Structures are given as structure tokens and as C-alpha cells.
Amino acid sequence: MTARFGGGGHQLSCSRSGSARPGNAALRGAWRVSKSRRMRADRSQSGGAVAGYPSPRARSAPSLCHLFLINRRIIAGGKRSFIVHSKTAGCLSVMTAEKSGPVINGKPEDGRDPEGSSSSLDNGQYNERGQWNNKIEFVLSVAGEIIGLGNVWRFPYLCYKNGGGAFFVPYVIFFICCGIPVFFLETALGQFTTEGGITCWRKVCPLFEGIGYATQVIEAHLNVYYIVILSWAIFYLFNCFTTELPWAGCGHYWNTENCIDYYGENATNITNPNATSPVIEFWERRVLKISDGIEHMGGMRWELAMCLALAWFICYFCIWKGPKSTGKVVYVTATFPYFMLLILLIRGVTLPGAYDGIKFYLYPDISRLSDPQVWVDAGTQIFFSYAICLGCLTALGSYNSYNNNCYRDCIMLCCLNSGTSFVAGFAIFSVLGFMAYEQNVPIEAVAESGPGLAFIAYPKAVTMMPLSPLWACLFFMMLIFLGLDSQFVCVESLVTAVVDMYPETFRRGYRRELLILGMSIVSFLIGLIMCMEGGMYVFQLFDAYAASGMCLLFVAIFESICIGWVYGSDRFYLNIEDMIGYKPVFFIKWCWMILTPGICAGIFLFFLIKYKPLKYNNVYTYPDWGYGIGWFMAMSSMVCIPLGIIWMIWKTPGTFSERMKKLTTPSPDLKMRGKLGALSPYAANDAKADGKISTISEKETHF
């Protein structure tokens, strides 16, 4: 049975045959005094009943307390402290008073994390926070978030633009020095704190709580405009269910007299300087009905608005029950794109001209490595494709069990993400090589990036294939699934951040579901602006400023500084060791402290120095107020960090040094709950990095 020292806070649990009292005479005296005082206090509060103590039968049960080497000493100020040597750690367990059930190695007997599996609030009044049912749900959710449209339409284009195979040199360097370290940092932080994207930073270092707000502002911007791409893909998908693709030829009501079908003709023989292809006219005149500029927003494209509403409808029901629904949906949304990509890859490499396209994709041009822009493109691609500095990884990691091996998961997921980007390049450039072969033009003339690749180049290529509606349908279904799980995971992480900030409000009844519904409706209404005839210009502003690489780099700098220097990389390594049972490679610690913030700062400065105003299609120049809107969206996230620091210092009482000490001290309820936490749960706050000796103070043991 148990001898319990302390009632309202934490309990020191031990067992032996015989008395339940400590073996050391001095310690027994302290135990009796403490017990007597608290029994009187409990009687006065409960009308005679003694709360928090075992029955007489339980108190006479066996105990092993005499085996502990606990030395009592008196320190300055009369405060008692007990030094527990590490060789007794295997016999000691520390439980939270409000939890019930036996504890083994800092975990409940069933192996699940007590703080992750249910709310720390009163379960009779509040809903559970939720947790992944198994590791597969977590892995698929993260894979669905990070493997998105950028893997298909951005990475292959950057490869060919920046020297083909030579681009892999800076890409791998940034992958090792920035991608994996920050990816692992955010995931492990969420798993350790069991908090969303804002409250996790509040717990580890209140001074840098603004990091959390910055990530959620970027995420809110993403939620508004990223799903618009899905509405375009849904519109194209509906137009694939026909015997002839509508963008395959001219003669439709949206075509002009300049429309010329390039298929089967040599593009160099076209003499009309204003000639356009049917696929471009379908995109600009049928789908977008694009206006002359952002000054002329025009009317609403109601077909796109309905597609956007359908996308939000699907997104809502994917996440409305939290991890319970998300964990089931990702079995389809995260795996289906791989089947589609495999089918398109096999089809692409069997087309004539595919070899030339793949050669163009991979052939290295070493001279391009001397161009700083190549290195900047590699760094920004890492941040774009790994969903770091958005709070998504923190939210997904917070639903893990405490002892999940997040280190191994992160390494595997990072390799999977980059591998998918590499393979997607074969699928895309084999088709582009085929298109160049059919038109007898250089591949440079058909290679595009972003929406141009997804909605112009590739749709044009499939019109040249047999059974073109089938291949177009498969391609746009792949785009929809790639974008869908990235979208609903972003919304889920934003909801998680808000719910964790106000659990008393949103963990009641169906309030969480109503919060998701409210966010979806607001984001949908704002997104309607991008369904207007001038909406494409607004979309480009969001893409270039609101969620730009510059914002992500700025956040990454402060994340690395906060964990590497303020909270302490040694302390965080100890927390990770408590969760997974061993420390990660030492190199990641150096990345957090030196390499990652240094590299990110360098690229950020390069962004500012080489800044060029946005131009749509490299032709249309935005008005000054348009650029002002773009910079306002960019600054809305970055300004959260310095303003948050100033606000926290201003509102904290005391001298400046006292304020800084309070604001850089982790939350007192941030505890380690694994094997090292069994020695001292507060080691997250005050344990030494070597983990050999931990101090349990009088306050912690309630003596």
C-alpha cells in the first residue's frame, strides 16, 4: 500500500513490509508533526472527516520507505530539503494528487499520459482535451500537414530554376541545420507541455509568449487564402466529367479570336503576337474572369464561391470532433495522394520526351551555387514545406502520449517530406518533357511554378494524352487531397491554441464545435474577396506577404533563441530525455543555439536587402496602397514578438531584474512526468542537466 506525504499537492509513494512511517527517526518526527497539523486543518474544513489520508487498514500496509537514502538537512532560512540520490530513482514515484490509480515510472499503470488523455479541469463539467488513439494517427496527421501543394508545384520548379541537381546541396544543408531542428523543437515542445501554439510558450518562457501569437496570426492568414486553391481545384474537377476537357480547344463562349490551339503545331510558326492558348483562356476568362487589377475588383464569381463553401464544409467535418475525427480522416487524406502520385509517375515516365524532362530536372549546374538567391530559395523552401513556425506541429504534438518517441517520428517525417518532393519532381517534369516534345519547344517554355503549373501547364499536358479526362480527374483529386489535410490541420491547430487559452469557456458541451464553426464562417466570408474578379491579385498579396518566408524566418529566430538560450537547451534536452528515454544527437542542440538562428537571420537580412515589390505575372504592378496592405499583413505577425516582450515587462511588477527573472522562469506546473520526473517532477524548472541528483524541497513534498 502507500504512505502519503502531502495531501493537496503531490504525494510521495513508497511501500515496504511493516509500518507506513519513514524509517529515519528525525524524518518520522517531521512526518508526525506534518500529519497532525494537517489532520486538524482537514477536520476544521470537512466537519471532522480527514481528507486525503488512507484508512487505518491502508496505513498499516507494507512499505519500502526504509530503502530510500533520504538525508535531512537544514538550509538557510530554516527551509527543509531532502536530497534524493539517483540510485533510488527506480523506487520512487511522484503522483499528482488529483489523479488516481497506481503510477509506474511516472506514468499511470495503463501507460497513457494522465495530463494528455483528459482535461486537468473537473471532468464532471469539462470535456476531455483529447489524444491520438495511436501513433499512426499522429504520423499521418503531420504527414498530411507538411506534404502539400508545395511539394508538387514549388520544389520541382526551384530545382530546375536553381541548377537542377546542384540545388540539392543548399537544400540538404538547410534541411539538416534548420528543417529538422526546428521541426523537432516544435513537436517536442507540444508533447512536453501538452499545450497549443500559444500557451506552450507561456509555460516555458512567459517573456516570449508573443511567439505563439505570431504563429497563430500567420496561421489565421493561411486559413483564409490557402483553401481558395482548393476551390479552384474543385472547379476544375467538376469540369473533368466530360468527354472532352473544356480547356482542350477553342470555340467556347469564353474564348477570344486570339485563341490558338498549340497542340500539334510548332509554336515558333505562330505569327499573332497576341496569341493565347485555350488552357490559359479557360484559367483567366472562365475560372477567374480576372480583372485589370486590384483597383477593379469586379463582381463575385459565384461558382468559385460555392466551391469555396464546399471546401469549408468538408474541412469543418474533418476536424469538428478534434483528434477523434481528424485521426480517422487522415487515413484517407494523407495516403490517397501517394496512390495518385504513383499512378501519375508511372504514366509520366512512359510518355515520349519524359527522359528529356527528367534530365532537365536533375542535370546539375554547379555554377549556380555562387548565386545567393539559390541558397535563399533553398532555405525558404524548407520553411514552407515543413510547416514550421505556424504552431501546427506544436498542436499536433500536444495530443501525443507523454512517452511517445517524437524524435524518431520527426526524423522519419522530415525524410518522408523531402523524399516526396523529390519523387514529385519526376512525375511533373516527365509530363512537362512530354509537352515540350509534342510542341517542339524547349522545356523552359513550358515549365512553370505555383498555380501556373497546377492550373495551366499540367492541364495542358493532359489534353495531349489518351483518356485525358481520366488523367485530369486523377491529378485534381490529388491536388484536393494534398491541400485538404494541410488546410484542416491548420484550422485544428488554431482552434487548439484558442481552446487551451480559455479551457473553462470552450471545453463545455459543444462550444468547441461552435468555435470551429465560427472560425470557418469568418474565414469563408473573408475568403470570398478572393472569389471576385479581382480576387487573384488579393490572393497574391496574401501569398507573398501574409505567410511569406520572411515572416517564418523571423519567428524561427526567436524560437531558437528562446529554447536554446533563455529556457536552456540543456534543460530542454533533459525534458526530451524524460519523454523518450534518451537524449537526441548533440548536433541539434548546437543548431538551436547557433546555426539555426544565425542562418535564419542571414536569410532574413538578405530578404530585406534584395526586396523587390510583387508583380503579378511579372507584368502588373500593384498600387502603393496594395503594397501597404501586403506589408501590414506581414507586420501583423512579426510585431507580436517585440510587442509581446514589451507588454510582459510592463505589466509584471517589481524591479527590472525581478521582472526578467519572473518572465524567464518556466511555469511552476510545468513538470516532467517520465522516469526522470519520478525523481523530481519540477526538474523542468530547477533540475540540473546531468540528471544525477534532484532536490525535493519542503514546498514540493508538503512536509
PDB file of C-alpha atoms in Angstrom, residues 571-584:
ATOM      1  CA  ARG A 571      17.097  21.747 -19.762  1.00  0.00           C
ATOM      2  CA  PHE A 572      15.064  21.027 -22.891  1.00  0.00           C
ATOM      3  CA  TYR A 573      17.296  18.046 -23.661  1.00  0.00           C
ATOM      4  CA  LEU A 574      16.579  16.785 -20.144  1.00  0.00           C
ATOM      5  CA  ASN A 575      12.850  17.163 -20.789  1.00  0.00           C
ATOM      6  CA  ILE A 576      13.186  15.244 -24.046  1.00  0.00           C
ATOM      7  CA  GLU A 577      15.192  12.513 -22.338  1.00  0.00           C
ATOM      8  CA  ASP A 578      12.429  12.224 -19.756  1.00  0.00           C
ATOM      9  CA  MET A 579       9.905  11.680 -22.557  1.00  0.00           C
ATOM     10  CA  ILE A 580      11.736   9.344 -24.940  1.00  0.00           C
ATOM     11  CA  GLY A 581      14.314   7.752 -22.621  1.00  0.00           C
ATOM     12  CA  TYR A 582      17.479   9.114 -24.227  1.00  0.00           C
ATOM     13  CA  LYS A 583      18.975  12.372 -25.459  1.00  0.00           C
ATOM     14  CA  PRO A 584      19.000  13.251 -29.174  1.00  0.00           C
TER      15      PRO A 584
END
